[in-house]
Amino acid sequence: MTDRVAGKVCIVTGGAMGLGEADSRRLAQEGGTVIVADIADDEGQKVASEIGGEYYHLDVTNEEAWVNLIAHVKEKYGKLNVLVNNAGIVIPGTVETCSEEDWRAVNAVSTDATFYGMKHAIPLMRESGEGCSIINMSSIAGIAGIPYVFSYAAAKGAVRLMSKAAAVHCAQNGDKIRVNSIHPGGIVTPMTQKVGAQVAAAMEEDPRNSQPVAGTTPGEPDDIAWMVVYLASDESKYTNGAELVIDNTVTITEGIVP
Ligand SMILES: NC(=O)c1ccc[n+]([C@@H]2O[C@H](COP(=O)([O-])OP(=O)(O)OC[C@H]3O[C@@H](n4cnc5c(N)ncnc54)[C@H](O)[C@@H]3O)[C@@H](O)[C@H]2O)c1
């Protein structure tokens, strides 16, 4: 432990498992006070108790629930320094096969929730006058046009540019609030274990793909969590409105690096 985020109050959405769990563990290890916010109550409570943090049941798609969470954080901790908008879901489907229901579900958890989270966190962050950081989890799907996860690509593209618009807004206000997006690719988590195989199968079965699908060595959640610690800490005080791609070259090599 090196106390890189000592004294900082941090919310991690989707903190019960996968990338959010790793973020929560590393932020706590580095001295942060962590609120694990999720709908997976058992897993979230376990993580929170192991890291000495708090579990808070939050459905990120519900704006009123966000209002209540921010009020709770203000009342209990007096301030908020870090928000990791990490919760996300992916439902495979192309522009032609994606249903309206799937479109709305995926965008609710990423697009709507990232908007609600930033909207309600920023005023409390501003009040403290301390260095604050919003970290939005986008994806390489928010940069490259991956056809098999159409609604997810749309949502993650929205997260990418909402981050920049909010970063400029805060900078214009003179707030000490930075906003950045992270774009992971191929990290082993419950999400990729479940959906990754479905997407890979869709690619393999697509007769328009003449090339075999390249296998890329997957990353691990800590590969993302250390970036979250950096962005949460004051070490990154000049990093604002940036998009941090963590994919071992996948987006620039079409996955040809094993
Ligand atoms: N794993 C990867 O390779 C990868 C790549 C790119 C982007 N991402 C993004 O990183 C984030 C985390 O992904 P992961 O792989 O850890 O996923 P995961 O499915 O393993 O974990 C997601 C977490 O979000 C929670 N969640 C889902 N819906 C929620 C809701 N409505 N309210 C609150 N919590 C909710 C889940 O309960 C779970 O704890 C997501 O935004 C995902 O899109 C992951």
PDB file of C-alpha atoms and ligand atoms in Angstrom:
ATOM      1  CA  MET A   1       0.000   0.000   0.000  1.00  0.00           C
ATOM      2  CA  THR A   2       1.366   3.352  -1.027  1.00  0.00           C
ATOM      3  CA  ASP A   3      -1.620   5.594  -0.253  1.00  0.00           C
ATOM      4  CA  ARG A   4      -1.962   6.893  -3.803  1.00  0.00           C
ATOM      5  CA  VAL A   5      -5.609   7.823  -3.189  1.00  0.00           C
ATOM      6  CA  ALA A   6      -5.513   8.328   0.580  1.00  0.00           C
ATOM      7  CA  GLY A   7      -8.347  10.488   1.848  1.00  0.00           C
ATOM      8  CA  LYS A   8     -10.417  10.147  -1.296  1.00  0.00           C
ATOM      9  CA  VAL A   9     -14.063   9.024  -1.167  1.00  0.00           C
ATOM     10  CA  CYS A  10     -14.761   6.830  -4.198  1.00  0.00           C
ATOM     11  CA  ILE A  11     -17.912   5.310  -5.735  1.00  0.00           C
ATOM     12  CA  VAL A  12     -17.419   2.316  -8.037  1.00  0.00           C
ATOM     13  CA  THR A  13     -20.533   1.204  -9.915  1.00  0.00           C
ATOM     14  CA  GLY A  14     -20.647  -2.448 -10.896  1.00  0.00           C
ATOM     15  CA  GLY A  15     -18.091  -2.962  -8.138  1.00  0.00           C
ATOM     16  CA  ALA A  16     -19.309  -6.435  -7.162  1.00  0.00           C
ATOM     17  CA  MET A  17     -17.366  -8.385  -9.774  1.00  0.00           C
ATOM     18  CA  GLY A  18     -15.084  -8.180 -12.785  1.00  0.00           C
ATOM     19  CA  LEU A  19     -13.321  -4.913 -13.503  1.00  0.00           C
ATOM     20  CA  GLY A  20     -15.303  -2.989 -10.872  1.00  0.00           C
ATOM     21  CA  GLU A  21     -14.274  -5.444  -8.176  1.00  0.00           C
ATOM     22  CA  ALA A  22     -10.599  -5.040  -9.114  1.00  0.00           C
ATOM     23  CA  ASP A  23     -11.009  -1.242  -9.147  1.00  0.00           C
ATOM     24  CA  SER A  24     -12.632  -1.336  -5.689  1.00  0.00           C
ATOM     25  CA  ARG A  25      -9.903  -3.544  -4.238  1.00  0.00           C
ATOM     26  CA  ARG A  26      -7.022  -1.460  -5.621  1.00  0.00           C
ATOM     27  CA  LEU A  27      -8.579   1.878  -4.645  1.00  0.00           C
ATOM     28  CA  ALA A  28      -9.076   0.600  -1.078  1.00  0.00           C
ATOM     29  CA  GLN A  29      -5.560  -0.811  -0.979  1.00  0.00           C
ATOM     30  CA  GLU A  30      -4.257   2.613  -1.994  1.00  0.00           C
ATOM     31  CA  GLY A  31      -6.038   4.319   0.895  1.00  0.00           C
ATOM     32  CA  GLY A  32      -9.383   5.269  -0.641  1.00  0.00           C
ATOM     33  CA  THR A  33     -12.757   4.965   1.078  1.00  0.00           C
ATOM     34  CA  VAL A  34     -14.754   2.856  -1.363  1.00  0.00           C
ATOM     35  CA  ILE A  35     -18.503   2.601  -1.873  1.00  0.00           C
ATOM     36  CA  VAL A  36     -19.231  -0.515  -3.929  1.00  0.00           C
ATOM     37  CA  ALA A  37     -22.468   0.242  -5.817  1.00  0.00           C
ATOM     38  CA  ASP A  38     -24.204  -2.611  -7.606  1.00  0.00           C
ATOM     39  CA  ILE A  39     -27.370  -4.688  -7.936  1.00  0.00           C
ATOM     40  CA  ALA A  40     -25.536  -7.960  -7.198  1.00  0.00           C
ATOM     41  CA  ASP A  41     -26.023  -7.625  -3.447  1.00  0.00           C
ATOM     42  CA  ASP A  42     -24.301 -10.791  -2.178  1.00  0.00           C
ATOM     43  CA  GLU A  43     -21.167 -10.357  -4.273  1.00  0.00           C
ATOM     44  CA  GLY A  44     -21.055  -6.613  -3.615  1.00  0.00           C
ATOM     45  CA  GLN A  45     -21.422  -7.005   0.129  1.00  0.00           C
ATOM     46  CA  LYS A  46     -18.613  -9.568   0.158  1.00  0.00           C
ATOM     47  CA  VAL A  47     -16.223  -7.281  -1.736  1.00  0.00           C
ATOM     48  CA  ALA A  48     -17.112  -4.286   0.434  1.00  0.00           C
ATOM     49  CA  SER A  49     -16.600  -6.148   3.694  1.00  0.00           C
ATOM     50  CA  GLU A  50     -13.259  -7.576   2.523  1.00  0.00           C
ATOM     51  CA  ILE A  51     -11.884  -4.139   1.640  1.00  0.00           C
ATOM     52  CA  GLY A  52     -13.343  -2.263   4.612  1.00  0.00           C
ATOM     53  CA  GLY A  53     -15.698  -0.296   2.372  1.00  0.00           C
ATOM     54  CA  GLU A  54     -19.449   0.129   2.137  1.00  0.00           C
ATOM     55  CA  TYR A  55     -21.897  -1.722  -0.086  1.00  0.00           C
ATOM     56  CA  TYR A  56     -24.751   0.325  -1.544  1.00  0.00           C
ATOM     57  CA  HIS A  57     -27.549  -1.189  -3.631  1.00  0.00           C
ATOM     58  CA  LEU A  58     -27.734   0.988  -6.759  1.00  0.00           C
ATOM     59  CA  ASP A  59     -29.508   0.279 -10.004  1.00  0.00           C
ATOM     60  CA  VAL A  60     -27.537   2.691 -12.169  1.00  0.00           C
ATOM     61  CA  THR A  61     -30.419   3.004 -14.644  1.00  0.00           C
ATOM     62  CA  ASN A  62     -32.593   4.734 -12.018  1.00  0.00           C
ATOM     63  CA  GLU A  63     -31.917   8.470 -11.742  1.00  0.00           C
ATOM     64  CA  GLU A  64     -33.700   8.805  -8.410  1.00  0.00           C
ATOM     65  CA  ALA A  65     -31.492   6.101  -6.965  1.00  0.00           C
ATOM     66  CA  TRP A  66     -28.467   8.178  -7.988  1.00  0.00           C
ATOM     67  CA  VAL A  67     -29.912  11.234  -6.231  1.00  0.00           C
ATOM     68  CA  ASN A  68     -30.341   9.136  -3.088  1.00  0.00           C
ATOM     69  CA  LEU A  69     -26.811   7.707  -3.294  1.00  0.00           C
ATOM     70  CA  ILE A  70     -25.187  11.122  -3.665  1.00  0.00           C
ATOM     71  CA  ALA A  71     -27.259  12.460  -0.735  1.00  0.00           C
ATOM     72  CA  HIS A  72     -26.168   9.470   1.330  1.00  0.00           C
ATOM     73  CA  VAL A  73     -22.485  10.014   0.474  1.00  0.00           C
ATOM     74  CA  LYS A  74     -22.747  13.699   1.354  1.00  0.00           C
ATOM     75  CA  GLU A  75     -24.402  12.896   4.676  1.00  0.00           C
ATOM     76  CA  LYS A  76     -22.055  10.068   5.642  1.00  0.00           C
ATOM     77  CA  TYR A  77     -18.682  11.166   4.228  1.00  0.00           C
ATOM     78  CA  GLY A  78     -19.163  14.888   3.593  1.00  0.00           C
ATOM     79  CA  LYS A  79     -17.628  14.751   0.130  1.00  0.00           C
ATOM     80  CA  LEU A  80     -17.031  12.737  -3.023  1.00  0.00           C
ATOM     81  CA  ASN A  81     -13.711  12.659  -4.886  1.00  0.00           C
ATOM     82  CA  VAL A  82     -13.923   9.787  -7.345  1.00  0.00           C
ATOM     83  CA  LEU A  83     -16.725   8.270  -9.418  1.00  0.00           C
ATOM     84  CA  VAL A  84     -16.006   5.189 -11.502  1.00  0.00           C
ATOM     85  CA  ASN A  85     -18.938   4.703 -13.899  1.00  0.00           C
ATOM     86  CA  ASN A  86     -18.089   1.078 -14.551  1.00  0.00           C
ATOM     87  CA  ALA A  87     -21.381  -0.877 -14.635  1.00  0.00           C
ATOM     88  CA  GLY A  88     -22.178  -2.173 -18.093  1.00  0.00           C
ATOM     89  CA  ILE A  89     -23.923  -4.954 -19.953  1.00  0.00           C
ATOM     90  CA  VAL A  90     -23.492  -6.300 -23.468  1.00  0.00           C
ATOM     91  CA  ILE A  91     -26.113  -8.045 -25.581  1.00  0.00           C
ATOM     92  CA  PRO A  92     -24.881  -9.401 -28.926  1.00  0.00           C
ATOM     93  CA  GLY A  93     -26.712  -8.319 -32.079  1.00  0.00           C
ATOM     94  CA  THR A  94     -26.055  -6.401 -35.300  1.00  0.00           C
ATOM     95  CA  VAL A  95     -27.749  -3.245 -36.557  1.00  0.00           C
ATOM     96  CA  GLU A  96     -30.298  -5.561 -38.204  1.00  0.00           C
ATOM     97  CA  THR A  97     -30.862  -8.096 -35.432  1.00  0.00           C
ATOM     98  CA  CYS A  98     -30.742  -5.791 -32.376  1.00  0.00           C
ATOM     99  CA  SER A  99     -34.219  -5.487 -30.817  1.00  0.00           C
ATOM    100  CA  GLU A 100     -35.507  -2.232 -29.382  1.00  0.00           C
ATOM    101  CA  GLU A 101     -35.602  -3.869 -25.955  1.00  0.00           C
ATOM    102  CA  ASP A 102     -31.928  -4.856 -26.144  1.00  0.00           C
ATOM    103  CA  TRP A 103     -30.982  -1.426 -27.488  1.00  0.00           C
ATOM    104  CA  ARG A 104     -32.700   0.309 -24.575  1.00  0.00           C
ATOM    105  CA  ALA A 105     -31.333  -2.098 -21.950  1.00  0.00           C
ATOM    106  CA  VAL A 106     -27.715  -1.723 -23.035  1.00  0.00           C
ATOM    107  CA  ASN A 107     -27.971   2.039 -23.379  1.00  0.00           C
ATOM    108  CA  ALA A 108     -29.711   2.355 -20.015  1.00  0.00           C
ATOM    109  CA  VAL A 109     -26.803   0.754 -18.136  1.00  0.00           C
ATOM    110  CA  SER A 110     -24.012   2.569 -19.984  1.00  0.00           C
ATOM    111  CA  THR A 111     -25.315   5.744 -21.642  1.00  0.00           C
ATOM    112  CA  ASP A 112     -28.116   6.786 -19.256  1.00  0.00           C
ATOM    113  CA  ALA A 113     -26.250   5.759 -16.114  1.00  0.00           C
ATOM    114  CA  THR A 114     -23.038   7.556 -17.037  1.00  0.00           C
ATOM    115  CA  PHE A 115     -25.100  10.691 -17.636  1.00  0.00           C
ATOM    116  CA  TYR A 116     -26.974  10.383 -14.319  1.00  0.00           C
ATOM    117  CA  GLY A 117     -23.807   9.582 -12.400  1.00  0.00           C
ATOM    118  CA  MET A 118     -21.890  12.575 -13.702  1.00  0.00           C
ATOM    119  CA  LYS A 119     -24.853  14.934 -13.449  1.00  0.00           C
ATOM    120  CA  HIS A 120     -25.426  14.228  -9.770  1.00  0.00           C
ATOM    121  CA  ALA A 121     -21.817  13.693  -8.671  1.00  0.00           C
ATOM    122  CA  ILE A 122     -20.374  16.906 -10.111  1.00  0.00           C
ATOM    123  CA  PRO A 123     -22.125  19.344  -7.713  1.00  0.00           C
ATOM    124  CA  LEU A 124     -20.949  17.387  -4.645  1.00  0.00           C
ATOM    125  CA  MET A 125     -17.442  17.066  -6.077  1.00  0.00           C
ATOM    126  CA  ARG A 126     -17.342  20.821  -6.731  1.00  0.00           C
ATOM    127  CA  GLU A 127     -18.339  21.580  -3.127  1.00  0.00           C
ATOM    128  CA  SER A 128     -15.210  19.957  -1.730  1.00  0.00           C
ATOM    129  CA  GLY A 129     -12.816  22.065  -3.812  1.00  0.00           C
ATOM    130  CA  GLU A 130     -10.478  19.082  -3.759  1.00  0.00           C
ATOM    131  CA  GLY A 131      -9.030  17.270  -6.772  1.00  0.00           C
ATOM    132  CA  CYS A 132     -11.778  15.025  -8.132  1.00  0.00           C
ATOM    133  CA  SER A 133     -11.925  12.484 -10.923  1.00  0.00           C
ATOM    134  CA  ILE A 134     -14.698  10.855 -12.934  1.00  0.00           C
ATOM    135  CA  ILE A 135     -13.630   7.687 -14.722  1.00  0.00           C
ATOM    136  CA  ASN A 136     -16.040   6.361 -17.341  1.00  0.00           C
ATOM    137  CA  MET A 137     -15.669   2.806 -18.572  1.00  0.00           C
ATOM    138  CA  SER A 138     -16.022   2.786 -22.330  1.00  0.00           C
ATOM    139  CA  SER A 139     -14.532   0.027 -24.496  1.00  0.00           C
ATOM    140  CA  ILE A 140     -12.570  -0.579 -27.652  1.00  0.00           C
ATOM    141  CA  ALA A 141     -16.112  -1.055 -29.023  1.00  0.00           C
ATOM    142  CA  GLY A 142     -16.518   2.693 -28.470  1.00  0.00           C
ATOM    143  CA  ILE A 143     -13.699   3.344 -30.935  1.00  0.00           C
ATOM    144  CA  ALA A 144     -13.767   0.554 -33.530  1.00  0.00           C
ATOM    145  CA  GLY A 145     -16.894  -0.430 -35.445  1.00  0.00           C
ATOM    146  CA  ILE A 146     -17.506  -3.903 -34.042  1.00  0.00           C
ATOM    147  CA  PRO A 147     -20.609  -5.109 -35.926  1.00  0.00           C
ATOM    148  CA  TYR A 148     -21.631  -7.954 -33.588  1.00  0.00           C
ATOM    149  CA  VAL A 149     -22.421  -5.756 -30.579  1.00  0.00           C
ATOM    150  CA  PHE A 150     -24.234  -2.851 -32.212  1.00  0.00           C
ATOM    151  CA  SER A 151     -26.068  -1.429 -29.185  1.00  0.00           C
ATOM    152  CA  TYR A 152     -22.954  -1.789 -27.023  1.00  0.00           C
ATOM    153  CA  ALA A 153     -20.828   0.049 -29.612  1.00  0.00           C
ATOM    154  CA  ALA A 154     -23.383   2.871 -29.637  1.00  0.00           C
ATOM    155  CA  ALA A 155     -23.458   3.067 -25.850  1.00  0.00           C
ATOM    156  CA  LYS A 156     -19.684   2.989 -25.463  1.00  0.00           C
ATOM    157  CA  GLY A 157     -19.247   5.588 -28.199  1.00  0.00           C
ATOM    158  CA  ALA A 158     -21.667   7.804 -26.283  1.00  0.00           C
ATOM    159  CA  VAL A 159     -19.718   7.270 -23.065  1.00  0.00           C
ATOM    160  CA  ARG A 160     -16.521   8.280 -24.859  1.00  0.00           C
ATOM    161  CA  LEU A 161     -17.850  11.642 -26.034  1.00  0.00           C
ATOM    162  CA  MET A 162     -19.968  12.382 -22.954  1.00  0.00           C
ATOM    163  CA  SER A 163     -16.698  12.133 -21.038  1.00  0.00           C
ATOM    164  CA  LYS A 164     -15.031  14.748 -23.216  1.00  0.00           C
ATOM    165  CA  ALA A 165     -18.023  17.109 -23.108  1.00  0.00           C
ATOM    166  CA  ALA A 166     -18.186  16.859 -19.306  1.00  0.00           C
ATOM    167  CA  ALA A 167     -14.406  17.301 -18.994  1.00  0.00           C
ATOM    168  CA  VAL A 168     -14.555  20.552 -20.963  1.00  0.00           C
ATOM    169  CA  HIS A 169     -17.608  21.713 -18.997  1.00  0.00           C
ATOM    170  CA  CYS A 170     -15.811  21.234 -15.681  1.00  0.00           C
ATOM    171  CA  ALA A 171     -12.607  22.831 -16.985  1.00  0.00           C
ATOM    172  CA  GLN A 172     -14.570  25.862 -18.237  1.00  0.00           C
ATOM    173  CA  ASN A 173     -16.092  26.210 -14.775  1.00  0.00           C
ATOM    174  CA  GLY A 174     -12.665  26.108 -13.143  1.00  0.00           C
ATOM    175  CA  ASP A 175     -13.710  22.974 -11.237  1.00  0.00           C
ATOM    176  CA  LYS A 176     -10.955  20.660 -10.059  1.00  0.00           C
ATOM    177  CA  ILE A 177     -12.901  17.784 -11.595  1.00  0.00           C
ATOM    178  CA  ARG A 178     -11.334  15.741 -14.362  1.00  0.00           C
ATOM    179  CA  VAL A 179     -13.257  13.344 -16.617  1.00  0.00           C
ATOM    180  CA  ASN A 180     -11.597  10.601 -18.640  1.00  0.00           C
ATOM    181  CA  SER A 181     -12.672   7.402 -20.367  1.00  0.00           C
ATOM    182  CA  ILE A 182     -10.989   4.006 -20.325  1.00  0.00           C
ATOM    183  CA  HIS A 183     -11.260   1.671 -23.314  1.00  0.00           C
ATOM    184  CA  PRO A 184     -10.437  -1.894 -22.320  1.00  0.00           C
ATOM    185  CA  GLY A 185     -10.327  -4.801 -24.713  1.00  0.00           C
ATOM    186  CA  GLY A 186     -10.409  -8.482 -23.914  1.00  0.00           C
ATOM    187  CA  ILE A 187     -10.090  -8.634 -20.134  1.00  0.00           C
ATOM    188  CA  VAL A 188     -11.174 -11.844 -18.417  1.00  0.00           C
ATOM    189  CA  THR A 189     -14.285 -11.126 -16.312  1.00  0.00           C
ATOM    190  CA  PRO A 190     -17.713 -12.729 -15.824  1.00  0.00           C
ATOM    191  CA  MET A 191     -18.955 -10.567 -18.728  1.00  0.00           C
ATOM    192  CA  THR A 192     -16.380 -11.680 -21.264  1.00  0.00           C
ATOM    193  CA  GLN A 193     -16.540 -15.279 -20.130  1.00  0.00           C
ATOM    194  CA  LYS A 194     -20.266 -15.277 -20.869  1.00  0.00           C
ATOM    195  CA  VAL A 195     -20.642 -13.046 -23.922  1.00  0.00           C
ATOM    196  CA  GLY A 196     -17.153 -13.301 -25.419  1.00  0.00           C
ATOM    197  CA  ALA A 197     -17.746 -16.840 -26.585  1.00  0.00           C
ATOM    198  CA  GLN A 198     -21.067 -15.853 -28.204  1.00  0.00           C
ATOM    199  CA  VAL A 199     -19.437 -12.980 -30.086  1.00  0.00           C
ATOM    200  CA  ALA A 200     -16.468 -15.113 -31.145  1.00  0.00           C
ATOM    201  CA  ALA A 201     -18.885 -17.754 -32.438  1.00  0.00           C
ATOM    202  CA  ALA A 202     -20.853 -15.122 -34.387  1.00  0.00           C
ATOM    203  CA  MET A 203     -17.597 -13.955 -35.996  1.00  0.00           C
ATOM    204  CA  GLU A 204     -16.468 -17.481 -36.828  1.00  0.00           C
ATOM    205  CA  GLU A 205     -19.858 -18.343 -38.335  1.00  0.00           C
ATOM    206  CA  ASP A 206     -20.128 -15.150 -40.398  1.00  0.00           C
ATOM    207  CA  PRO A 207     -19.496 -16.215 -44.010  1.00  0.00           C
ATOM    208  CA  ARG A 208     -18.336 -12.687 -44.864  1.00  0.00           C
ATOM    209  CA  ASN A 209     -15.251 -13.163 -42.681  1.00  0.00           C
ATOM    210  CA  SER A 210     -12.636 -14.762 -44.931  1.00  0.00           C
ATOM    211  CA  GLN A 211      -9.876 -14.541 -42.334  1.00  0.00           C
ATOM    212  CA  PRO A 212      -9.844 -16.725 -39.225  1.00  0.00           C
ATOM    213  CA  VAL A 213     -10.499 -14.805 -36.020  1.00  0.00           C
ATOM    214  CA  ALA A 214      -7.187 -13.942 -34.429  1.00  0.00           C
ATOM    215  CA  GLY A 215      -6.721 -15.090 -30.862  1.00  0.00           C
ATOM    216  CA  THR A 216      -5.424 -12.414 -28.511  1.00  0.00           C
ATOM    217  CA  THR A 217      -3.960 -13.140 -25.123  1.00  0.00           C
ATOM    218  CA  PRO A 218      -6.557 -11.805 -22.686  1.00  0.00           C
ATOM    219  CA  GLY A 219      -5.766  -9.246 -20.026  1.00  0.00           C
ATOM    220  CA  GLU A 220      -6.639  -9.367 -16.338  1.00  0.00           C
ATOM    221  CA  PRO A 221      -8.810  -6.962 -14.324  1.00  0.00           C
ATOM    222  CA  ASP A 222      -5.799  -5.404 -12.594  1.00  0.00           C
ATOM    223  CA  ASP A 223      -4.560  -4.229 -16.012  1.00  0.00           C
ATOM    224  CA  ILE A 224      -7.508  -1.837 -15.874  1.00  0.00           C
ATOM    225  CA  ALA A 225      -7.590  -1.274 -12.108  1.00  0.00           C
ATOM    226  CA  TRP A 226      -4.102   0.264 -12.067  1.00  0.00           C
ATOM    227  CA  MET A 227      -5.220   2.787 -14.681  1.00  0.00           C
ATOM    228  CA  VAL A 228      -8.241   3.556 -12.493  1.00  0.00           C
ATOM    229  CA  VAL A 229      -5.923   4.164  -9.519  1.00  0.00           C
ATOM    230  CA  TYR A 230      -3.769   6.485 -11.644  1.00  0.00           C
ATOM    231  CA  LEU A 231      -6.771   8.456 -12.911  1.00  0.00           C
ATOM    232  CA  ALA A 232      -8.307   8.607  -9.418  1.00  0.00           C
ATOM    233  CA  SER A 233      -5.098   9.920  -7.889  1.00  0.00           C
ATOM    234  CA  ASP A 234      -3.632  13.401  -8.182  1.00  0.00           C
ATOM    235  CA  GLU A 235      -0.765  11.864 -10.177  1.00  0.00           C
ATOM    236  CA  SER A 236      -2.996  12.358 -13.225  1.00  0.00           C
ATOM    237  CA  LYS A 237      -3.903  16.000 -12.465  1.00  0.00           C
ATOM    238  CA  TYR A 238      -3.129  17.084 -16.063  1.00  0.00           C
ATOM    239  CA  THR A 239      -4.925  14.140 -17.706  1.00  0.00           C
ATOM    240  CA  ASN A 240      -8.382  15.418 -18.640  1.00  0.00           C
ATOM    241  CA  GLY A 241     -10.779  14.557 -21.451  1.00  0.00           C
ATOM    242  CA  ALA A 242      -8.490  11.732 -22.499  1.00  0.00           C
ATOM    243  CA  GLU A 243      -9.345   8.257 -23.763  1.00  0.00           C
ATOM    244  CA  LEU A 244      -7.041   5.599 -22.405  1.00  0.00           C
ATOM    245  CA  VAL A 245      -6.978   2.483 -24.581  1.00  0.00           C
ATOM    246  CA  ILE A 246      -5.829  -0.661 -22.768  1.00  0.00           C
ATOM    247  CA  ASP A 247      -5.944  -3.519 -25.271  1.00  0.00           C
ATOM    248  CA  ASN A 248      -2.416  -4.714 -26.041  1.00  0.00           C
ATOM    249  CA  THR A 249      -2.655  -3.230 -29.571  1.00  0.00           C
ATOM    250  CA  VAL A 250      -5.957  -4.880 -30.605  1.00  0.00           C
ATOM    251  CA  THR A 251      -7.496  -1.689 -32.013  1.00  0.00           C
ATOM    252  CA  ILE A 252      -4.416  -0.853 -34.090  1.00  0.00           C
ATOM    253  CA  THR A 253      -3.596  -4.363 -35.316  1.00  0.00           C
ATOM    254  CA  GLU A 254      -7.058  -5.950 -35.677  1.00  0.00           C
ATOM    255  CA  GLY A 255      -6.002  -8.465 -33.090  1.00  0.00           C
ATOM    256  CA  ILE A 256      -3.076  -9.960 -34.981  1.00  0.00           C
ATOM    257  CA  VAL A 257      -0.782  -9.748 -31.948  1.00  0.00           C
ATOM    258  CA  PRO A 258      -1.274 -12.935 -29.927  1.00  0.00           C
TER     259      PRO A 258
HETATM  260  N1  LIG B   1     -14.105  -7.151 -19.633  1.00  0.00           N
HETATM  261  C1  LIG B   1     -13.735  -6.521 -20.735  1.00  0.00           C
HETATM  262  O1  LIG B   1     -12.908  -7.009 -21.523  1.00  0.00           O
HETATM  263  C2  LIG B   1     -14.302  -5.179 -21.058  1.00  0.00           C
HETATM  264  C3  LIG B   1     -13.889  -4.566 -22.252  1.00  0.00           C
HETATM  265  C4  LIG B   1     -14.374  -3.319 -22.560  1.00  0.00           C
HETATM  266  C5  LIG B   1     -15.230  -2.656 -21.690  1.00  0.00           C
HETATM  267  N2  LIG B   1     -15.642  -3.282 -20.545  1.00  0.00           N
HETATM  268  C6  LIG B   1     -16.546  -2.540 -19.675  1.00  0.00           C
HETATM  269  O2  LIG B   1     -16.085  -2.568 -18.347  1.00  0.00           O
HETATM  270  C7  LIG B   1     -17.195  -2.552 -17.439  1.00  0.00           C
HETATM  271  C8  LIG B   1     -17.109  -3.751 -16.513  1.00  0.00           C
HETATM  272  O3  LIG B   1     -17.145  -4.923 -17.310  1.00  0.00           O
HETATM  273  P1  LIG B   1     -16.935  -6.374 -16.701  1.00  0.00           P
HETATM  274  O4  LIG B   1     -16.304  -7.156 -17.791  1.00  0.00           O
HETATM  275  O5  LIG B   1     -16.306  -6.291 -15.365  1.00  0.00           O
HETATM  276  O6  LIG B   1     -18.479  -6.823 -16.576  1.00  0.00           O
HETATM  277  P2  LIG B   1     -19.163  -7.868 -15.537  1.00  0.00           P
HETATM  278  O7  LIG B   1     -20.436  -8.298 -16.175  1.00  0.00           O
HETATM  279  O8  LIG B   1     -18.187  -8.893 -15.185  1.00  0.00           O
HETATM  280  O9  LIG B   1     -19.498  -6.938 -14.283  1.00  0.00           O
HETATM  281  C9  LIG B   1     -20.427  -5.884 -14.435  1.00  0.00           C
HETATM  282  C10 LIG B   1     -20.963  -5.447 -13.094  1.00  0.00           C
HETATM  283  O10 LIG B   1     -21.959  -4.444 -13.341  1.00  0.00           O
HETATM  284  C11 LIG B   1     -23.085  -4.738 -12.532  1.00  0.00           C
HETATM  285  N3  LIG B   1     -24.310  -4.193 -13.110  1.00  0.00           N
HETATM  286  C12 LIG B   1     -24.955  -4.595 -14.232  1.00  0.00           C
HETATM  287  N4  LIG B   1     -26.089  -3.907 -14.396  1.00  0.00           N
HETATM  288  C13 LIG B   1     -26.160  -3.030 -13.359  1.00  0.00           C
HETATM  289  C14 LIG B   1     -27.103  -2.048 -12.962  1.00  0.00           C
HETATM  290  N5  LIG B   1     -28.230  -1.815 -13.668  1.00  0.00           N
HETATM  291  N6  LIG B   1     -26.851  -1.327 -11.839  1.00  0.00           N
HETATM  292  C15 LIG B   1     -25.736  -1.553 -11.124  1.00  0.00           C
HETATM  293  N7  LIG B   1     -24.820  -2.470 -11.435  1.00  0.00           N
HETATM  294  C16 LIG B   1     -25.027  -3.199 -12.548  1.00  0.00           C
HETATM  295  C17 LIG B   1     -23.107  -6.263 -12.456  1.00  0.00           C
HETATM  296  O11 LIG B   1     -23.903  -6.725 -11.369  1.00  0.00           O
HETATM  297  C18 LIG B   1     -21.634  -6.579 -12.313  1.00  0.00           C
HETATM  298  O12 LIG B   1     -21.217  -6.528 -10.965  1.00  0.00           O
HETATM  299  C19 LIG B   1     -18.444  -2.557 -18.311  1.00  0.00           C
HETATM  300  O13 LIG B   1     -18.890  -1.230 -18.509  1.00  0.00           O
HETATM  301  C20 LIG B   1     -17.947  -3.136 -19.621  1.00  0.00           C
HETATM  302  O14 LIG B   1     -18.734  -2.743 -20.696  1.00  0.00           O
HETATM  303  C21 LIG B   1     -15.189  -4.523 -20.220  1.00  0.00           C
END
